[in-house]
Short mmCIF file of C-alpha atoms and ligand atoms in Angstrom, two decimals:
data_model
loop_
_atom_site.label_atom_id
_atom_site.label_comp_id
_atom_site.label_asym_id
_atom_site.label_seq_id
_atom_site.Cartn_x
_atom_site.Cartn_y
_atom_site.Cartn_z
CA UNK D 1 107.84 82.88 -118.82
CA UNK D 2 109.29 80.25 -116.54
CA UNK D 3 106.92 77.81 -114.94
CA UNK D 4 108.44 76.06 -112.03
CA UNK D 5 112.12 76.72 -112.39
CA UNK D 6 112.54 80.18 -113.85
CA UNK D 7 113.15 81.02 -117.47
CA UNK D 8 114.48 78.25 -119.64
CA UNK D 9 113.04 75.33 -117.73
CA UNK D 10 109.48 74.99 -118.99
CA UNK D 11 107.12 72.15 -118.48
CA UNK D 12 105.47 70.96 -121.69
CA UNK D 13 102.09 72.61 -122.15
CA UNK D 14 99.22 71.35 -124.25
CA UNK D 15 98.64 73.82 -127.10
CA UNK D 16 95.21 74.29 -128.80
CA UNK D 17 94.51 76.85 -131.52
CA UNK D 18 90.98 78.36 -131.63
CA UNK D 19 89.30 81.54 -132.85
CA UNK D 20 92.54 83.38 -133.51
CA UNK D 21 93.79 82.63 -129.99
CA UNK D 22 96.23 80.06 -128.82
CA UNK D 23 95.07 78.28 -125.72
CA UNK D 24 97.66 76.62 -123.53
CA UNK D 25 96.52 74.12 -120.94
CA UNK D 26 98.78 73.61 -117.96
CA UNK D 27 97.13 71.06 -115.73
CA UNK D 28 93.62 72.52 -115.41
CA UNK D 29 94.80 76.15 -115.43
CA UNK D 30 94.26 77.80 -118.83
CA UNK D 31 96.27 80.48 -120.59
CA UNK D 32 94.50 82.23 -123.46
CA UNK D 33 97.22 83.86 -125.48
CA UNK D 34 96.57 86.50 -128.10
CA UNK D 35 99.32 88.38 -129.88
CA UNK D 36 98.75 91.38 -127.60
CA UNK D 37 98.51 89.96 -124.13
CA UNK D 38 98.42 86.71 -122.22
CA UNK D 39 95.29 86.02 -120.15
CA UNK D 40 95.29 83.30 -117.60
CA UNK D 41 92.55 82.17 -115.33
CA UNK D 42 92.64 80.24 -112.08
CA UNK D 43 90.57 79.85 -108.93
CA UNK D 44 93.05 81.29 -106.42
CA UNK D 45 95.93 83.57 -107.45
CA UNK D 46 98.63 83.35 -104.80
CA UNK D 47 101.18 86.17 -104.58
CA UNK D 48 104.42 85.09 -102.88
CA UNK D 49 106.28 81.77 -102.70
CA UNK D 50 107.22 82.00 -99.03
CA UNK D 51 105.85 79.58 -96.42
CA UNK D 52 102.34 81.14 -96.52
CA UNK D 53 101.94 81.01 -100.31
CA UNK D 54 103.48 77.59 -100.84
CA UNK D 55 101.71 75.86 -97.94
CA UNK D 56 98.43 77.36 -99.19
CA UNK D 57 99.06 76.06 -102.70
CA UNK D 58 99.55 72.49 -101.41
CA UNK D 59 96.57 72.68 -99.03
CA UNK D 60 94.36 73.82 -101.92
CA UNK D 61 95.81 71.19 -104.25
CA UNK D 62 94.86 68.51 -101.68
CA UNK D 63 91.17 69.55 -101.87
CA UNK D 64 91.11 69.99 -105.65
CA UNK D 65 91.25 73.80 -105.83
CA UNK D 66 93.41 75.24 -108.61
CA UNK D 67 95.92 78.01 -107.95
CA UNK D 68 98.84 79.80 -109.58
CA UNK D 69 101.74 81.02 -107.42
CA UNK D 70 103.55 84.21 -108.50
CA UNK D 71 106.95 85.00 -106.96
CA UNK D 72 109.10 88.08 -107.35
CA UNK D 73 112.43 86.30 -106.90
CA UNK D 74 114.12 83.32 -108.55
CA UNK D 75 113.74 79.76 -107.33
CA UNK D 76 117.38 79.73 -106.22
CA UNK D 77 116.94 82.94 -104.22
CA UNK D 78 113.92 81.71 -102.25
CA UNK D 79 115.51 78.29 -101.69
CA UNK D 80 118.66 79.83 -100.21
CA UNK D 81 117.24 82.72 -98.16
CA UNK D 82 118.24 82.16 -94.50
CA UNK D 83 115.29 82.75 -92.16
CA UNK D 84 113.55 80.77 -89.43
CA UNK D 85 114.53 77.50 -87.86
CA UNK D 86 111.91 76.32 -85.36
CA UNK D 87 108.83 74.40 -86.46
CA UNK D 88 105.93 73.99 -84.06
CA UNK D 89 104.52 70.55 -83.36
CA UNK D 90 101.48 71.24 -85.63
CA UNK D 91 103.61 72.57 -88.53
CA UNK D 92 105.65 69.35 -88.46
CA UNK D 93 102.48 67.23 -88.43
CA UNK D 94 101.08 69.19 -91.38
CA UNK D 95 104.24 68.65 -93.44
CA UNK D 96 103.90 64.91 -92.85
CA UNK D 97 100.19 64.98 -93.76
CA UNK D 98 101.00 66.81 -96.99
CA UNK D 99 103.52 64.11 -97.89
CA UNK D 100 106.53 66.44 -97.62
CA UNK D 101 107.98 65.07 -94.39
CA UNK D 102 110.66 62.77 -95.80
CA UNK D 103 113.70 65.06 -95.51
CA UNK D 104 112.27 66.64 -92.35
CA UNK D 105 112.09 63.17 -90.75
CA UNK D 106 115.74 62.52 -91.63
CA UNK D 107 117.33 65.92 -91.04
CA UNK D 108 115.00 67.64 -88.55
CA UNK D 109 116.21 67.81 -84.95
CA UNK D 110 113.37 67.18 -82.53
CA UNK D 111 113.71 69.18 -79.31
CA UNK D 112 111.77 68.40 -76.14
CA UNK D 113 112.74 71.63 -74.36
CA UNK D 114 114.78 74.83 -74.24
CA UNK D 115 117.17 76.35 -71.73
CA UNK D 116 116.66 79.80 -70.21
CA UNK D 117 120.04 81.06 -68.99
CA UNK D 118 120.36 83.97 -66.55
CA UNK D 119 122.64 84.89 -63.68
CA UNK D 120 125.19 82.50 -65.21
CA UNK D 121 122.95 79.43 -64.70
CA UNK D 122 120.83 77.36 -67.07
CA UNK D 123 117.22 76.30 -66.34
CA UNK D 124 115.49 73.79 -68.60
CA UNK D 125 111.85 74.14 -69.67
CA UNK D 126 110.72 70.58 -70.40
CA UNK D 127 108.14 70.84 -73.21
CA UNK D 128 107.27 67.14 -73.36
CA UNK D 129 106.54 66.91 -69.67
CA UNK D 130 104.62 70.21 -69.58
CA UNK D 131 102.52 69.76 -72.74
CA UNK D 132 101.62 66.07 -72.74
CA UNK D 133 104.45 64.98 -75.03
CA UNK D 134 104.73 67.81 -77.56
CA UNK D 135 108.00 69.08 -78.99
CA UNK D 136 109.39 71.44 -81.65
CA UNK D 137 111.66 70.56 -84.57
CA UNK D 138 114.70 72.45 -85.82
CA UNK D 139 114.54 72.42 -89.61
CA UNK D 140 115.57 75.50 -91.60
CA UNK D 141 112.88 77.54 -93.35
CA UNK D 142 114.73 77.34 -96.67
CA UNK D 143 114.65 73.53 -96.43
CA UNK D 144 110.87 73.73 -95.88
CA UNK D 145 110.68 75.97 -98.97
CA UNK D 146 112.66 73.42 -101.03
CA UNK D 147 110.27 70.63 -99.95
CA UNK D 148 107.18 72.70 -100.77
CA UNK D 149 108.46 73.76 -104.20
CA UNK D 150 109.52 70.22 -105.07
CA UNK D 151 106.06 68.88 -104.16
CA UNK D 152 104.27 71.58 -106.14
CA UNK D 153 106.38 71.02 -109.24
CA UNK D 154 106.16 67.24 -108.94
CA UNK D 155 102.37 67.64 -109.15
CA UNK D 156 102.99 69.79 -112.27
CA UNK D 157 101.30 72.83 -110.74
CA UNK D 158 102.53 76.29 -111.71
CA UNK D 159 104.83 78.62 -109.82
CA UNK D 160 105.88 81.64 -111.84
CA UNK D 161 109.24 82.87 -110.54
CA UNK D 162 110.74 86.28 -111.27
CA UNK D 163 107.32 87.90 -111.80
CA UNK D 164 107.83 91.68 -112.00
CA UNK D 165 105.60 94.72 -111.45
CA UNK D 166 102.97 92.62 -109.70
CA UNK D 167 99.76 94.53 -108.93
CA UNK D 168 96.20 93.59 -108.02
CA UNK D 169 92.97 94.87 -109.52
CA UNK D 170 89.19 94.55 -109.13
CA UNK D 171 89.31 93.47 -105.49
CA UNK D 172 85.71 94.54 -104.88
CA UNK D 173 84.26 92.70 -107.92
CA UNK D 174 83.66 89.11 -109.00
CA UNK D 175 86.80 88.75 -111.07
CA UNK D 176 89.83 90.17 -109.29
CA UNK D 177 93.02 89.98 -111.29
CA UNK D 178 96.76 90.09 -110.89
CA UNK D 179 98.80 92.04 -113.42
CA UNK D 180 102.50 91.32 -113.79
CA UNK D 181 105.35 91.10 -116.25
CA UNK D 182 107.26 87.94 -117.00
CA UNK D 183 110.28 88.07 -119.32
CA UNK D 184 109.24 91.60 -120.28
CA UNK D 185 105.72 90.56 -121.36
CA UNK D 186 102.63 92.06 -119.66
CA UNK D 187 100.33 89.37 -118.32
CA UNK D 188 96.99 89.20 -116.50
CA UNK D 189 95.84 86.41 -114.22
CA UNK D 190 92.10 86.41 -113.57
CA UNK D 191 91.03 84.72 -110.35
CA UNK D 192 88.08 84.08 -108.06
CA UNK D 193 90.22 85.06 -105.06
CA UNK D 194 93.68 86.52 -104.47
CA UNK D 195 95.78 85.32 -101.54
CA UNK D 196 98.22 88.05 -100.49
CA UNK D 197 101.14 85.97 -99.20
CA UNK D 198 103.84 88.42 -100.27
CA UNK D 199 105.41 89.17 -96.90
CA UNK D 200 105.80 92.45 -95.04
CA UNK D 201 107.21 94.42 -98.00
CA UNK D 202 104.80 93.05 -100.61
CA UNK D 203 102.19 94.87 -102.68
CA UNK D 204 98.97 93.26 -101.42
CA UNK D 205 98.48 94.97 -98.07
CA UNK D 206 99.33 98.36 -99.54
CA UNK D 207 96.76 97.85 -102.33
CA UNK D 208 93.97 98.01 -99.75
CA UNK D 209 92.64 101.58 -99.21
CA UNK D 210 94.28 102.77 -96.00
CA UNK D 211 90.93 103.89 -94.55
CA UNK D 212 89.77 100.24 -94.67
CA UNK D 213 92.61 99.08 -92.39
CA UNK D 214 93.72 99.61 -88.81
CA UNK D 215 97.41 99.07 -88.18
CA UNK D 216 98.84 98.13 -84.77
CA UNK D 217 102.60 98.60 -84.67
CA UNK D 218 105.45 98.49 -82.14
CA UNK D 219 109.13 98.85 -82.93
CA UNK D 220 111.75 97.63 -80.46
CA UNK D 221 114.85 99.66 -79.60
CA UNK D 222 117.15 96.78 -80.64
CA UNK D 223 117.83 94.25 -83.39
CA UNK D 224 119.51 90.84 -83.70
CA UNK D 225 122.89 90.22 -85.22
CA UNK D 226 122.72 86.63 -86.49
CA UNK D 227 125.46 84.30 -87.66
CA UNK D 228 125.64 80.83 -89.17
CA UNK D 229 128.84 79.11 -88.07
CA UNK D 230 130.49 75.88 -89.10
CA UNK D 231 130.67 74.73 -85.51
CA UNK D 232 128.93 71.85 -83.72
CA UNK D 233 126.21 73.39 -81.47
CA UNK D 234 127.49 73.77 -77.91
CA UNK D 235 124.17 72.52 -76.53
CA UNK D 236 121.76 69.91 -77.86
CA UNK D 237 118.83 72.31 -77.18
CA UNK D 238 118.30 76.04 -77.80
CA UNK D 239 119.62 78.45 -75.16
CA UNK D 240 117.88 81.79 -74.61
CA UNK D 241 120.36 83.85 -72.56
CA UNK D 242 119.51 86.95 -70.52
CA UNK D 243 122.63 89.01 -69.73
CA UNK D 244 123.44 92.54 -68.55
CA UNK D 245 125.23 93.06 -71.89
CA UNK D 246 122.07 92.04 -73.80
CA UNK D 247 120.20 88.96 -75.00
CA UNK D 248 121.84 86.08 -76.91
CA UNK D 249 120.39 82.95 -78.51
CA UNK D 250 122.06 79.70 -79.40
CA UNK D 251 120.27 77.71 -82.07
CA UNK D 252 121.40 75.32 -84.77
CA UNK D 253 120.71 73.97 -88.23
CA UNK D 254 122.41 70.55 -88.01
CA UNK D 255 124.87 68.68 -85.78
CA UNK D 256 127.65 70.57 -87.64
CA UNK D 257 126.13 74.08 -88.02
CA UNK D 258 125.32 76.54 -85.23
CA UNK D 259 122.97 79.53 -85.60
CA UNK D 260 123.66 82.25 -83.04
CA UNK D 261 122.12 85.66 -82.39
CA UNK D 262 123.18 88.69 -80.31
CA UNK D 263 120.99 91.62 -79.27
CA UNK D 264 122.41 94.73 -81.00
CA UNK D 265 121.37 98.25 -82.03
CA UNK D 266 118.46 98.27 -84.53
CA UNK D 267 120.70 99.99 -87.12
CA UNK D 268 123.88 98.12 -86.15
CA UNK D 269 126.66 98.35 -88.75
CA UNK D 270 127.71 94.77 -89.45
CA UNK D 271 131.08 96.05 -90.73
CA UNK D 272 131.90 96.90 -87.09
CA UNK D 273 131.56 93.23 -86.17
CA UNK D 274 134.51 91.16 -87.36
CA UNK D 275 134.10 87.48 -86.46
CA UNK D 276 136.50 87.68 -83.49
CA UNK D 277 134.37 90.44 -81.90
CA UNK D 278 131.18 88.41 -82.40
CA UNK D 279 132.67 85.33 -80.71
CA UNK D 280 134.09 87.42 -77.85
CA UNK D 281 130.65 88.92 -77.20
CA UNK D 282 128.90 85.54 -77.49
CA UNK D 283 131.32 84.02 -74.96
CA UNK D 284 130.51 86.79 -72.49
CA UNK D 285 126.74 86.50 -72.85
CA UNK D 286 126.62 82.69 -72.63
CA UNK D 287 129.19 82.49 -69.78
CA UNK D 288 128.16 80.18 -66.93
CA UNK D 289 129.38 79.98 -63.37
CA UNK D 290 130.55 76.40 -64.04
CA UNK D 291 132.76 77.53 -66.98
CA UNK D 292 130.73 75.93 -69.85
CA UNK D 293 132.29 76.85 -73.22
CA UNK D 294 130.90 77.78 -76.66
CA UNK D 295 132.35 75.93 -79.63
CA UNK D 296 133.71 78.36 -82.25
CA UNK D 297 134.01 77.79 -85.99
CA UNK D 298 134.18 79.71 -89.29
CA UNK D 299 131.31 82.17 -89.76
CA UNK D 300 129.60 81.37 -93.08
CA UNK D 301 126.85 84.00 -93.04
CA UNK D 302 125.98 87.06 -90.94
CA UNK D 303 123.37 89.82 -90.92
CA UNK D 304 121.27 92.19 -88.79
CA UNK D 305 117.49 91.88 -88.40
CA UNK D 306 115.16 94.54 -86.99
CA UNK D 307 112.44 93.67 -84.50
CA UNK D 308 108.83 94.71 -84.62
CA UNK D 309 105.31 93.71 -83.73
CA UNK D 310 102.75 94.59 -86.41
CA UNK D 311 99.13 93.64 -87.06
CA UNK D 312 96.77 94.64 -89.89
CA UNK D 313 93.05 94.50 -89.20
CA UNK D 314 91.11 93.15 -90.98
CA UNK D 315 93.17 90.63 -92.94
CA UNK D 316 90.76 90.70 -95.90
CA UNK D 317 89.34 93.23 -98.31
CA UNK D 318 86.84 92.11 -100.94
CA UNK D 319 88.40 89.16 -102.79
CA UNK D 320 91.88 89.75 -101.34
CA UNK D 321 92.84 87.66 -98.33
CA UNK D 322 96.13 88.42 -96.57
CA UNK D 323 98.17 85.70 -94.86
CA UNK D 324 101.49 85.48 -92.99
CA UNK D 325 103.93 88.39 -92.80
CA UNK D 326 101.80 90.36 -95.30
CA UNK D 327 99.30 90.77 -92.44
CA UNK D 328 101.44 90.58 -89.30
CA UNK D 329 104.99 90.51 -87.99
CA UNK D 330 106.22 89.19 -84.66
CA UNK D 331 109.65 89.69 -83.10
CA UNK D 332 111.59 86.41 -83.58
CA UNK D 333 112.11 85.67 -79.86
CA UNK D 334 109.13 83.30 -79.74
CA UNK D 335 110.09 81.58 -83.07
CA UNK D 336 106.55 82.12 -84.33
CA UNK D 337 106.53 83.97 -87.71
CA UNK D 338 106.63 80.97 -90.04
CA UNK D 339 104.30 78.96 -87.84
CA UNK D 340 101.75 81.77 -87.71
CA UNK D 341 101.84 82.06 -91.50
CA UNK D 342 101.04 78.34 -91.70
CA UNK D 343 98.17 78.71 -89.21
CA UNK D 344 96.61 81.50 -91.35
CA UNK D 345 96.66 79.47 -94.55
CA UNK D 346 95.18 76.43 -92.83
CA UNK D 347 92.14 78.57 -91.99
CA UNK D 348 92.12 80.05 -95.49
CA UNK D 349 92.24 76.64 -97.17
CA UNK D 350 89.36 75.46 -94.99
CA UNK D 351 87.34 78.59 -95.85
CA UNK D 352 87.97 78.23 -99.59
CA UNK D 353 87.21 74.51 -99.41
CA UNK D 354 83.84 75.23 -97.81
CA UNK D 355 83.11 77.80 -100.52
CA UNK D 356 83.98 75.60 -103.50
CA UNK D 357 82.61 72.36 -102.07
CA UNK D 358 79.45 73.56 -100.33
CA UNK D 359 78.89 77.04 -101.76
CA UNK D 360 79.17 78.49 -98.25
CA UNK D 361 80.79 81.83 -97.51
CA UNK D 362 80.42 81.91 -93.72
CA UNK D 363 84.01 80.85 -92.89
CA UNK D 364 85.41 82.99 -95.70
CA UNK D 365 83.62 86.05 -94.34
CA UNK D 366 85.01 85.34 -90.87
CA UNK D 367 88.52 84.49 -92.12
CA UNK D 368 90.08 87.59 -90.60
CA UNK D 369 88.28 87.29 -87.25
CA UNK D 370 89.23 83.62 -86.95
CA UNK D 371 92.90 84.28 -87.72
CA UNK D 372 93.20 87.36 -85.56
CA UNK D 373 92.29 85.48 -82.38
CA UNK D 374 95.43 83.38 -82.82
CA UNK D 375 97.48 86.27 -84.20
CA UNK D 376 96.95 88.34 -81.06
CA UNK D 377 97.77 85.42 -78.73
CA UNK D 378 100.98 84.85 -80.68
CA UNK D 379 101.71 88.59 -80.62
CA UNK D 380 101.30 88.54 -76.85
CA UNK D 381 103.65 85.58 -76.45
CA UNK D 382 106.33 86.98 -78.80
CA UNK D 383 106.22 90.38 -77.10
CA UNK D 384 106.41 88.69 -73.68
CA UNK D 385 109.43 86.50 -74.60
CA UNK D 386 111.12 89.61 -76.05
CA UNK D 387 110.42 91.70 -72.94
CA UNK D 388 111.50 88.89 -70.63
CA UNK D 389 114.89 88.34 -72.23
CA UNK D 390 116.23 91.57 -73.74
CA UNK D 391 118.07 94.43 -72.11
CA UNK D 392 116.10 97.69 -72.43
CA UNK D 393 118.43 100.71 -72.41
CA UNK D 394 115.89 102.84 -70.55
CA UNK D 395 115.08 100.20 -67.92
CA UNK D 396 115.26 101.41 -64.33
CA UNK D 397 116.89 99.39 -61.55
CA UNK D 398 113.34 98.42 -60.55
CA UNK D 399 112.55 97.15 -64.09
CA UNK D 400 115.74 95.09 -64.08
CA UNK D 401 114.94 93.45 -60.71
CA UNK D 402 111.38 92.74 -61.89
CA UNK D 403 112.69 91.12 -65.10
CA UNK D 404 115.05 88.81 -63.18
CA UNK D 405 112.23 87.94 -60.77
CA UNK D 406 110.06 86.99 -63.75
CA UNK D 407 112.79 84.70 -65.11
CA UNK D 408 113.08 83.15 -61.65
CA UNK D 409 109.29 82.67 -61.52
CA UNK D 410 109.05 81.12 -65.01
CA UNK D 411 111.79 78.63 -64.19
CA UNK D 412 110.55 77.74 -60.70
CA UNK D 413 106.76 77.64 -61.09
CA UNK D 414 105.23 74.75 -63.00
CA UNK D 415 102.23 76.91 -63.94
CA UNK D 416 104.44 79.64 -65.41
CA UNK D 417 106.73 77.19 -67.23
CA UNK D 418 103.69 75.41 -68.65
CA UNK D 419 102.38 78.70 -70.06
CA UNK D 420 105.66 79.24 -71.86
CA UNK D 421 105.80 75.62 -73.07
CA UNK D 422 102.26 75.44 -74.48
CA UNK D 423 102.79 78.66 -76.43
CA UNK D 424 106.24 77.66 -77.69
CA UNK D 425 105.18 74.26 -79.06
CA UNK D 426 102.15 75.96 -80.64
CA UNK D 427 98.59 76.60 -79.50
CA UNK D 428 96.07 74.11 -80.90
CA UNK D 429 94.48 74.94 -84.25
CA UNK D 430 90.77 75.68 -84.13
CA UNK D 431 88.67 74.56 -87.07
CA UNK D 432 85.25 75.93 -87.85
CA UNK D 433 81.81 74.75 -88.96
P1 LIG Y 501 107.82 85.56 -96.61
O1 LIG Y 501 108.63 84.42 -96.14
O2 LIG Y 501 108.39 86.94 -96.49
O3 LIG Y 501 107.44 85.27 -98.13
C1 LIG Y 501 106.87 86.25 -98.97
C2 LIG Y 501 107.26 85.95 -100.40
O4 LIG Y 501 106.64 86.90 -101.26
C3 LIG Y 501 108.77 86.09 -100.64
O5 LIG Y 501 109.25 84.95 -101.30
C4 LIG Y 501 108.89 87.35 -101.46
O6 LIG Y 501 110.00 87.30 -102.35
C5 LIG Y 501 107.57 87.35 -102.21
N1 LIG Y 501 107.17 88.69 -102.67
C6 LIG Y 501 107.33 89.88 -102.06
N2 LIG Y 501 106.82 90.86 -102.80
C7 LIG Y 501 106.30 90.29 -103.91
C8 LIG Y 501 105.65 90.79 -105.05
N3 LIG Y 501 105.43 92.08 -105.21
N4 LIG Y 501 105.26 89.91 -106.00
C9 LIG Y 501 105.48 88.58 -105.86
N5 LIG Y 501 106.11 88.04 -104.78
C10 LIG Y 501 106.51 88.89 -103.82
N6 LIG Y 501 109.63 82.29 -87.76
C11 LIG Y 501 109.45 81.13 -87.09
O7 LIG Y 501 108.34 80.60 -87.13
N7 LIG Y 501 110.44 80.50 -86.39
C12 LIG Y 501 111.68 81.04 -86.31
O8 LIG Y 501 112.58 80.43 -85.73
C13 LIG Y 501 111.92 82.30 -86.97
N8 LIG Y 501 113.13 82.87 -86.96
C14 LIG Y 501 113.35 83.97 -87.72
C15 LIG Y 501 114.63 84.48 -87.73
C16 LIG Y 501 114.90 85.60 -88.52
C17 LIG Y 501 116.29 86.16 -88.50
C18 LIG Y 501 113.88 86.20 -89.33
C19 LIG Y 501 114.17 87.38 -90.23
C20 LIG Y 501 112.61 85.68 -89.33
C21 LIG Y 501 112.34 84.58 -88.52
N9 LIG Y 501 111.06 84.02 -88.49
C22 LIG Y 501 110.85 82.90 -87.74
C23 LIG Y 501 109.98 84.64 -89.25
C24 LIG Y 501 109.68 83.92 -90.57
O9 LIG Y 501 110.85 83.80 -91.34
C25 LIG Y 501 108.60 84.69 -91.35
O10 LIG Y 501 107.54 85.00 -90.48
C26 LIG Y 501 108.07 83.87 -92.52
O11 LIG Y 501 109.01 83.86 -93.57
C27 LIG Y 501 106.75 84.45 -93.06
O12 LIG Y 501 106.35 83.73 -94.21
P2 LIG Y 501 105.48 84.44 -95.35
O13 LIG Y 501 105.29 83.42 -96.39
O14 LIG Y 501 104.32 85.11 -94.74
O15 LIG Y 501 106.42 85.62 -95.88
C1 LIG Y 502 116.61 80.18 -85.43
O1 LIG Y 502 117.10 79.04 -85.31
O2 LIG Y 502 116.82 80.88 -86.44
C2 LIG Y 502 115.75 80.72 -84.36
C3 LIG Y 502 115.47 79.94 -83.25
C4 LIG Y 502 114.67 80.44 -82.24
C5 LIG Y 502 114.16 81.73 -82.34
C6 LIG Y 502 114.44 82.51 -83.46
C7 LIG Y 502 115.24 82.01 -84.46
O3 LIG Y 502 113.41 82.22 -81.33
#
């Protein structure tokens, strides 16, 4: 079993032999190992080492609650997976509070606004001016993951990578458990609570009896074709472009690397998109009346992402608490998925803190209700940004005129621009008594 870095890179464990069992102590988490099976026990078993699971582990660590993180993939895989890029104001502040802001402070690109481009003209939405000084920061999700993993391992707290056949058991009782295999050996982790942070395709949500859940789902008739290019970004801020040929987004990862997206079919065949075709299409969609040009460069990664809105209600069942993409998905147009995952686990850490410190279950019982208030506001915003900017194949001439009028309104009315800005930088977190 690999703790921290995958097989072959073990931390030293304290080994005690008692009553025919071997007890390993890893920090304050205990493994009782018999010849047949390994039993471990912790307070919170966290399934998934994405943003939700890893942020939760550090938030719990800060208030003295023990956890074990179980991850399906290898450390290298999760540290290299290309995903989100925009961190809300509050997510950035939290990283600093958790003592993982060093690389973010050096490499993150702070943005005080975005451009909405339509009719060949750009219109800036000034976040700082509209939100009392708030901003967002461009810092890749996989860099956040590296910082979180490094902090967790530095504190010598366990992450078990490459955990297979993960399943949950006893959710309605006092001792829920997680069964899994590591290096071919069957293992059982007993917990007080299980945090289901295993993303949209994980096992936690689907372990809840379907009659206990209500699912709200919307698929969009398009996807995004995304590229990473070795090209200096053509703008110092993000550009969200509305065009008759479809939506396009210019983002970035560093002063040398651009991240660009094109609206495409939901099942688009990437093989039909050689680099030259991608650039040609991007040039058309970002074209301006004053002849502004996109900088091209070698494409170093490309892929197609589907778009959906999805909410599970409630986000808890017995001792299982869902967080992040395991409970909800937003289309990426509002740049909210990672940030919403972080908001969930902030509430969860507070609820668990109140339980362990004060013996109170009130916040824990209301965990789902508390989270869902924010989830639905973020769903609304992400759906609205998506509807505002994409081309809908079945749109009538009326719909098209209405969409352009809405863009005109958002970029000419302070009230409308402020609504966009306060949602984009992140709604305030609410904490509970
Ligand atoms: P995940 O990141 O999916 O993590 C879940 C983890 O659980 C994974 O590591 C997975 O391997 C693991 N896992 C799965 N099954 C199991 C199992 N059975 N056992 C153990 N482990 C398991 N969000 C933003 O905020 N801003 C953006 O700019 C943005 N842009 C995006 C662009 C794209 C192209 C995409 C695809 C997404 C974007 N998002 C964005 C969304 C964001 O990436 C996700 O919302 C975020 O990753 C959710 O975090 P999570 O921890 O809930 O889930
Ligand atoms: C990104 O940089 O990947 C990104 C930026 C803004 C979005 C979505 C994705 O809305």
